[in-house]
Amino acid sequence: MPEGLKKLLEPFLAMSTGKRMVVAGVALASLLAFAALITVANKTDYRPLFANLNSDDAGEIVKKLKEQKVPYQIANDGKAILVPSDKVYDLRLSMASDGLPQGGGIGYEIFDRKNFGMTEFVQKLNYQRALQGELSRTISQIAGVESARVHLAIPEKTLFKESEKPATASVVLKMKSNRMLREGEVQGIVHLVASSIEGMDPEQITVLDSRGKMLSGNTPSDPASKLTGSRQETQRNFEKTQEDKLQSLLDRVVGSGKCVARVTANFDFKQVEKYEERYDPESAAVRSEQRSEEKGGTTTTASGVPGAQTNLGRAPGAAPGQSGGGSKTDETLNYEVSRSTARIIEPVGALSKVSVAVLVDGKYDLPVGAKPGATPKYQPRTPDEMQKIEALVKSAVGFNAERGDQVTVANIPFQETGDGGSEAPKWYDAPIVQTLIKNGLIGLGFLALILFVLRPLLKMLKSERPASTFLPVQDDAETAHMLEMQKIAQEKMRVTQIELVEKVKQDPYQAAQILQNWLSRKE
């Protein structure tokens, strides 16, 4: 054993066996705890690279990560991939340059793969798969849609138009956070799919959500459902517009967050056609006029047997005769009574009633002489202020008492509630803060090891260390022999001191000379 190591271990070896085991156990536990602290502090922080991946995209991304030798973890049943936090953004850009994740299956990139032995059937099938994938990607870009699946049924073309079957499509949507699409957005998806497939009729497209609820696909024989959805959308849009208008107006008056406005509107969607005919008996107009006039004189008449010969005067026994004359006048006038005809179509969706409810918070003032940090006291608004606010609300919504409109403005204290929005990132989640915390924990570990382990251990070793000698450890026989020798030496020294004192007393002059000689030599 080296001499330096031997001297270093001397205090430890001088302890009893029990104390040696205690010191060794404490030292080992401290080392293990400190090693665990360093391991946890230096553990790699994994963050999500992509989430909600399908199996195809997840497999391609893992393949790319293996090629780049980047460590990764798979979570959420293979739908999420985690990578070190310092490489998240670089890897996202790198994956985006490679077209990952594709999100919605394979698109037109399927034709990038060259296959010279491909049959016509496989080409048509790949074209249909590419259309489905591209439509799924496009629909997934709509706000509120998390993912989409599109299924197409495109029949083969025939020589006769009458024998062709129509193309059909089905779309399944998975929404974000239970959001719902409006009727106009659903119709936009329908027309998007119909415009992407040649000859597809929008009526042949069915849109479902992830719960199986039909969002589109109503047949022309059911127009009432379409009209109902459109009317509800019109009502919601009107109410939302009025609420936003009131909110922006009242925020300027009472302050932001000090008021809440809600509007309920009723519309009359009945379609009414009126036909009216009005007659004016006081005025009349000549509609038609007819006149005939006859005048008579002396005329010659034929007599005899009726017939052609008699008329020509050739019949036997026929003789001309004389008859008297006269005049006759007929006049007919038709009058028309004045009338007017009107066809009136009343507007559909006329506003029939508006109800408005407004809640206004009061004022909060500190009491006179209150200390800093005291709770403010609630002060309700004055009746004059409430009347002014009510007048503003009525003017903003177009209040009409004859129509039965209602406006209610109440002044109540607001309760402390959260805004319900997404929370801002915590300050302790910042990467620089996490790094400082790790380094601080390591430093605290070192300090705790020194103060609570090494320092008490050194004190205990000093207390166990012999103060009179630094002799190496020996057995009991050697120790007893050494003690006996020390006693003999001390006894001889005591006898020598007694004899020297006696000699000095007997001859003090000689003793003084000896001391003087010793002092002169030292000088």
PDB file of C-alpha atoms in Angstrom, residues 40-224:
ATOM      1  CA  VAL A  40     -32.031  13.147 -13.326  1.00  0.00           C
ATOM      2  CA  ALA A  41     -30.632  16.627 -13.927  1.00  0.00           C
ATOM      3  CA  ASN A  42     -28.875  15.563 -17.114  1.00  0.00           C
ATOM      4  CA  LYS A  43     -31.811  13.496 -18.401  1.00  0.00           C
ATOM      5  CA  THR A  44     -32.795  14.407 -21.970  1.00  0.00           C
ATOM      6  CA  ASP A  45     -35.957  16.494 -22.160  1.00  0.00           C
ATOM      7  CA  TYR A  46     -38.218  15.010 -24.849  1.00  0.00           C
ATOM      8  CA  ARG A  47     -40.887  17.153 -26.515  1.00  0.00           C
ATOM      9  CA  PRO A  48     -43.578  16.178 -29.100  1.00  0.00           C
ATOM     10  CA  LEU A  49     -42.380  16.391 -32.684  1.00  0.00           C
ATOM     11  CA  PHE A  50     -45.779  15.453 -34.152  1.00  0.00           C
ATOM     12  CA  ALA A  51     -49.017  14.227 -32.578  1.00  0.00           C
ATOM     13  CA  ASN A  52     -52.182  12.511 -33.842  1.00  0.00           C
ATOM     14  CA  LEU A  53     -50.280  10.739 -36.619  1.00  0.00           C
ATOM     15  CA  ASN A  54     -51.631   7.858 -38.634  1.00  0.00           C
ATOM     16  CA  SER A  55     -49.605   4.672 -38.904  1.00  0.00           C
ATOM     17  CA  ASP A  56     -48.194   5.494 -42.361  1.00  0.00           C
ATOM     18  CA  ASP A  57     -46.907   8.929 -41.374  1.00  0.00           C
ATOM     19  CA  ALA A  58     -45.517   7.626 -38.071  1.00  0.00           C
ATOM     20  CA  GLY A  59     -43.595   4.881 -39.853  1.00  0.00           C
ATOM     21  CA  GLU A  60     -42.076   7.289 -42.381  1.00  0.00           C
ATOM     22  CA  ILE A  61     -41.044   9.766 -39.674  1.00  0.00           C
ATOM     23  CA  VAL A  62     -39.405   7.041 -37.548  1.00  0.00           C
ATOM     24  CA  LYS A  63     -37.528   5.857 -40.623  1.00  0.00           C
ATOM     25  CA  LYS A  64     -36.190   9.382 -41.233  1.00  0.00           C
ATOM     26  CA  LEU A  65     -35.155   9.746 -37.577  1.00  0.00           C
ATOM     27  CA  LYS A  66     -33.225   6.482 -37.716  1.00  0.00           C
ATOM     28  CA  GLU A  67     -31.432   7.627 -40.850  1.00  0.00           C
ATOM     29  CA  GLN A  68     -30.411  10.863 -39.120  1.00  0.00           C
ATOM     30  CA  LYS A  69     -29.486   8.955 -35.902  1.00  0.00           C
ATOM     31  CA  VAL A  70     -31.752  11.113 -33.764  1.00  0.00           C
ATOM     32  CA  PRO A  71     -33.022   9.593 -30.477  1.00  0.00           C
ATOM     33  CA  TYR A  72     -36.798   9.421 -30.239  1.00  0.00           C
ATOM     34  CA  GLN A  73     -39.638   8.055 -28.134  1.00  0.00           C
ATOM     35  CA  ILE A  74     -43.092   6.830 -29.202  1.00  0.00           C
ATOM     36  CA  ALA A  75     -46.123   7.762 -27.096  1.00  0.00           C
ATOM     37  CA  ASN A  76     -49.931   7.798 -27.247  1.00  0.00           C
ATOM     38  CA  ASP A  77     -50.188   4.324 -28.799  1.00  0.00           C
ATOM     39  CA  GLY A  78     -47.872   5.198 -31.659  1.00  0.00           C
ATOM     40  CA  LYS A  79     -49.701   8.412 -32.612  1.00  0.00           C
ATOM     41  CA  ALA A  80     -47.107  10.797 -31.103  1.00  0.00           C
ATOM     42  CA  ILE A  81     -43.334  10.933 -31.592  1.00  0.00           C
ATOM     43  CA  LEU A  82     -41.089  12.675 -29.043  1.00  0.00           C
ATOM     44  CA  VAL A  83     -37.581  13.987 -29.734  1.00  0.00           C
ATOM     45  CA  PRO A  84     -35.060  16.031 -27.685  1.00  0.00           C
ATOM     46  CA  SER A  85     -36.405  19.522 -27.057  1.00  0.00           C
ATOM     47  CA  ASP A  86     -33.401  21.266 -28.635  1.00  0.00           C
ATOM     48  CA  LYS A  87     -34.028  19.501 -31.970  1.00  0.00           C
ATOM     49  CA  VAL A  88     -37.816  19.870 -32.305  1.00  0.00           C
ATOM     50  CA  TYR A  89     -37.952  22.873 -34.659  1.00  0.00           C
ATOM     51  CA  ASP A  90     -35.020  21.772 -36.825  1.00  0.00           C
ATOM     52  CA  LEU A  91     -36.580  18.347 -37.297  1.00  0.00           C
ATOM     53  CA  ARG A  92     -39.985  19.817 -38.137  1.00  0.00           C
ATOM     54  CA  LEU A  93     -38.452  21.910 -40.900  1.00  0.00           C
ATOM     55  CA  SER A  94     -36.472  18.921 -42.143  1.00  0.00           C
ATOM     56  CA  MET A  95     -39.579  16.696 -42.194  1.00  0.00           C
ATOM     57  CA  ALA A  96     -41.623  19.391 -43.935  1.00  0.00           C
ATOM     58  CA  SER A  97     -39.034  19.578 -46.732  1.00  0.00           C
ATOM     59  CA  ASP A  98     -39.550  15.820 -47.220  1.00  0.00           C
ATOM     60  CA  GLY A  99     -43.333  16.208 -47.315  1.00  0.00           C
ATOM     61  CA  LEU A 100     -43.960  14.698 -43.877  1.00  0.00           C
ATOM     62  CA  PRO A 101     -46.385  14.232 -42.323  1.00  0.00           C
ATOM     63  CA  GLN A 102     -48.615  13.668 -45.318  1.00  0.00           C
ATOM     64  CA  GLY A 103     -51.770  13.697 -43.201  1.00  0.00           C
ATOM     65  CA  GLY A 104     -54.609  11.954 -44.987  1.00  0.00           C
ATOM     66  CA  GLY A 105     -52.957   9.188 -46.903  1.00  0.00           C
ATOM     67  CA  ILE A 106     -51.033   9.144 -50.136  1.00  0.00           C
ATOM     68  CA  GLY A 107     -51.630  11.897 -52.669  1.00  0.00           C
ATOM     69  CA  TYR A 108     -50.359  12.486 -56.163  1.00  0.00           C
ATOM     70  CA  GLU A 109     -46.868  11.552 -55.022  1.00  0.00           C
ATOM     71  CA  ILE A 110     -47.909   7.950 -55.583  1.00  0.00           C
ATOM     72  CA  PHE A 111     -47.116   8.513 -59.261  1.00  0.00           C
ATOM     73  CA  ASP A 112     -43.510   9.411 -58.390  1.00  0.00           C
ATOM     74  CA  ARG A 113     -42.846   5.728 -57.960  1.00  0.00           C
ATOM     75  CA  LYS A 114     -41.955   4.247 -61.328  1.00  0.00           C
ATOM     76  CA  ASN A 115     -43.472   0.864 -62.133  1.00  0.00           C
ATOM     77  CA  PHE A 116     -43.307  -0.107 -65.789  1.00  0.00           C
ATOM     78  CA  GLY A 117     -45.332  -3.287 -65.282  1.00  0.00           C
ATOM     79  CA  MET A 118     -48.408  -1.437 -63.939  1.00  0.00           C
ATOM     80  CA  THR A 119     -51.733  -2.462 -65.503  1.00  0.00           C
ATOM     81  CA  GLU A 120     -54.533  -0.092 -66.472  1.00  0.00           C
ATOM     82  CA  PHE A 121     -56.638  -1.280 -63.522  1.00  0.00           C
ATOM     83  CA  VAL A 122     -53.848  -0.462 -61.073  1.00  0.00           C
ATOM     84  CA  GLN A 123     -53.371   2.956 -62.674  1.00  0.00           C
ATOM     85  CA  LYS A 124     -57.065   3.784 -62.211  1.00  0.00           C
ATOM     86  CA  LEU A 125     -56.969   2.536 -58.647  1.00  0.00           C
ATOM     87  CA  ASN A 126     -53.890   4.658 -57.861  1.00  0.00           C
ATOM     88  CA  TYR A 127     -55.559   7.698 -59.411  1.00  0.00           C
ATOM     89  CA  GLN A 128     -58.590   7.194 -57.182  1.00  0.00           C
ATOM     90  CA  ARG A 129     -56.339   6.780 -54.108  1.00  0.00           C
ATOM     91  CA  ALA A 130     -54.475   9.965 -55.023  1.00  0.00           C
ATOM     92  CA  LEU A 131     -57.756  11.901 -55.347  1.00  0.00           C
ATOM     93  CA  GLN A 132     -58.934  10.635 -51.961  1.00  0.00           C
ATOM     94  CA  GLY A 133     -55.642  11.556 -50.305  1.00  0.00           C
ATOM     95  CA  GLU A 134     -55.492  15.051 -51.825  1.00  0.00           C
ATOM     96  CA  LEU A 135     -59.098  15.804 -50.883  1.00  0.00           C
ATOM     97  CA  SER A 136     -58.500  14.581 -47.318  1.00  0.00           C
ATOM     98  CA  ARG A 137     -55.474  16.866 -46.964  1.00  0.00           C
ATOM     99  CA  THR A 138     -57.370  19.860 -48.337  1.00  0.00           C
ATOM    100  CA  ILE A 139     -60.392  19.349 -46.093  1.00  0.00           C
ATOM    101  CA  SER A 140     -58.122  18.925 -43.041  1.00  0.00           C
ATOM    102  CA  GLN A 141     -56.859  22.483 -43.594  1.00  0.00           C
ATOM    103  CA  ILE A 142     -60.304  23.923 -42.778  1.00  0.00           C
ATOM    104  CA  ALA A 143     -60.466  25.580 -39.372  1.00  0.00           C
ATOM    105  CA  GLY A 144     -62.017  23.263 -36.790  1.00  0.00           C
ATOM    106  CA  VAL A 145     -61.336  20.033 -38.714  1.00  0.00           C
ATOM    107  CA  GLU A 146     -58.719  17.775 -37.137  1.00  0.00           C
ATOM    108  CA  SER A 147     -58.706  15.066 -39.798  1.00  0.00           C
ATOM    109  CA  ALA A 148     -60.804  13.879 -42.738  1.00  0.00           C
ATOM    110  CA  ARG A 149     -61.320  10.688 -44.720  1.00  0.00           C
ATOM    111  CA  VAL A 150     -62.752  10.686 -48.246  1.00  0.00           C
ATOM    112  CA  HIS A 151     -64.141   7.641 -50.052  1.00  0.00           C
ATOM    113  CA  LEU A 152     -64.924   7.860 -53.769  1.00  0.00           C
ATOM    114  CA  ALA A 153     -66.968   5.538 -55.949  1.00  0.00           C
ATOM    115  CA  ILE A 154     -66.263   6.412 -59.580  1.00  0.00           C
ATOM    116  CA  PRO A 155     -67.964   4.009 -62.045  1.00  0.00           C
ATOM    117  CA  GLU A 156     -66.531   3.253 -65.433  1.00  0.00           C
ATOM    118  CA  LYS A 157     -67.754   5.227 -68.404  1.00  0.00           C
ATOM    119  CA  THR A 158     -70.012   3.530 -70.963  1.00  0.00           C
ATOM    120  CA  LEU A 159     -70.932   4.246 -74.565  1.00  0.00           C
ATOM    121  CA  PHE A 160     -74.480   5.259 -73.684  1.00  0.00           C
ATOM    122  CA  LYS A 161     -75.165   8.124 -71.341  1.00  0.00           C
ATOM    123  CA  GLU A 162     -78.401   6.568 -70.089  1.00  0.00           C
ATOM    124  CA  SER A 163     -76.629   3.475 -68.762  1.00  0.00           C
ATOM    125  CA  GLU A 164     -73.958   5.345 -66.779  1.00  0.00           C
ATOM    126  CA  LYS A 165     -74.119   5.326 -62.990  1.00  0.00           C
ATOM    127  CA  PRO A 166     -73.455   8.589 -61.107  1.00  0.00           C
ATOM    128  CA  ALA A 167     -70.234   9.034 -59.139  1.00  0.00           C
ATOM    129  CA  THR A 168     -70.677   9.199 -55.357  1.00  0.00           C
ATOM    130  CA  ALA A 169     -68.511  10.296 -52.443  1.00  0.00           C
ATOM    131  CA  SER A 170     -68.510  10.000 -48.657  1.00  0.00           C
ATOM    132  CA  VAL A 171     -66.617  12.313 -46.290  1.00  0.00           C
ATOM    133  CA  VAL A 172     -65.996  11.600 -42.590  1.00  0.00           C
ATOM    134  CA  LEU A 173     -64.811  14.535 -40.450  1.00  0.00           C
ATOM    135  CA  LYS A 174     -63.147  14.503 -37.040  1.00  0.00           C
ATOM    136  CA  MET A 175     -63.593  17.881 -35.367  1.00  0.00           C
ATOM    137  CA  LYS A 176     -61.314  19.665 -32.895  1.00  0.00           C
ATOM    138  CA  SER A 177     -62.520  20.084 -29.304  1.00  0.00           C
ATOM    139  CA  ASN A 178     -66.115  19.128 -30.187  1.00  0.00           C
ATOM    140  CA  ARG A 179     -66.483  22.042 -32.562  1.00  0.00           C
ATOM    141  CA  MET A 180     -69.330  22.107 -35.074  1.00  0.00           C
ATOM    142  CA  LEU A 181     -69.312  23.230 -38.691  1.00  0.00           C
ATOM    143  CA  ARG A 182     -71.880  25.695 -39.912  1.00  0.00           C
ATOM    144  CA  GLU A 183     -74.205  24.854 -42.751  1.00  0.00           C
ATOM    145  CA  GLY A 184     -72.290  27.090 -45.133  1.00  0.00           C
ATOM    146  CA  GLU A 185     -68.996  25.370 -44.276  1.00  0.00           C
ATOM    147  CA  VAL A 186     -70.504  21.935 -44.851  1.00  0.00           C
ATOM    148  CA  GLN A 187     -71.854  23.024 -48.224  1.00  0.00           C
ATOM    149  CA  GLY A 188     -68.407  24.366 -49.053  1.00  0.00           C
ATOM    150  CA  ILE A 189     -66.909  20.912 -48.424  1.00  0.00           C
ATOM    151  CA  VAL A 190     -69.628  19.337 -50.572  1.00  0.00           C
ATOM    152  CA  HIS A 191     -68.954  21.665 -53.494  1.00  0.00           C
ATOM    153  CA  LEU A 192     -65.192  21.214 -53.068  1.00  0.00           C
ATOM    154  CA  VAL A 193     -65.524  17.466 -53.538  1.00  0.00           C
ATOM    155  CA  ALA A 194     -68.041  17.837 -56.369  1.00  0.00           C
ATOM    156  CA  SER A 195     -65.802  20.268 -58.232  1.00  0.00           C
ATOM    157  CA  SER A 196     -62.815  17.928 -57.923  1.00  0.00           C
ATOM    158  CA  ILE A 197     -64.534  14.916 -59.545  1.00  0.00           C
ATOM    159  CA  GLU A 198     -65.664  15.130 -63.154  1.00  0.00           C
ATOM    160  CA  GLY A 199     -69.420  14.839 -63.548  1.00  0.00           C
ATOM    161  CA  MET A 200     -70.196  14.494 -59.818  1.00  0.00           C
ATOM    162  CA  ASP A 201     -73.473  15.943 -58.577  1.00  0.00           C
ATOM    163  CA  PRO A 202     -73.372  17.641 -55.130  1.00  0.00           C
ATOM    164  CA  GLU A 203     -76.495  15.683 -54.207  1.00  0.00           C
ATOM    165  CA  GLN A 204     -74.445  12.457 -54.422  1.00  0.00           C
ATOM    166  CA  ILE A 205     -72.052  13.500 -51.610  1.00  0.00           C
ATOM    167  CA  THR A 206     -72.599  12.508 -47.979  1.00  0.00           C
ATOM    168  CA  VAL A 207     -70.766  14.230 -45.109  1.00  0.00           C
ATOM    169  CA  LEU A 208     -70.645  12.672 -41.619  1.00  0.00           C
ATOM    170  CA  ASP A 209     -68.893  13.566 -38.410  1.00  0.00           C
ATOM    171  CA  SER A 210     -66.929  11.142 -36.215  1.00  0.00           C
ATOM    172  CA  ARG A 211     -70.077  10.394 -34.165  1.00  0.00           C
ATOM    173  CA  GLY A 212     -72.063   9.315 -37.220  1.00  0.00           C
ATOM    174  CA  LYS A 213     -74.213  12.442 -37.419  1.00  0.00           C
ATOM    175  CA  MET A 214     -75.139  13.352 -40.985  1.00  0.00           C
ATOM    176  CA  LEU A 215     -74.044  16.879 -41.831  1.00  0.00           C
ATOM    177  CA  SER A 216     -75.021  16.790 -45.497  1.00  0.00           C
ATOM    178  CA  GLY A 217     -76.739  14.501 -47.976  1.00  0.00           C
ATOM    179  CA  ASN A 218     -80.351  15.773 -47.897  1.00  0.00           C
ATOM    180  CA  THR A 219     -82.289  14.836 -51.012  1.00  0.00           C
ATOM    181  CA  PRO A 220     -84.223  17.399 -53.100  1.00  0.00           C
ATOM    182  CA  SER A 221     -87.473  15.861 -51.775  1.00  0.00           C
ATOM    183  CA  ASP A 222     -86.637  17.223 -48.294  1.00  0.00           C
ATOM    184  CA  PRO A 223     -86.265  20.979 -48.788  1.00  0.00           C
ATOM    185  CA  ALA A 224     -87.644  21.742 -45.335  1.00  0.00           C
TER     186      ALA A 224
END
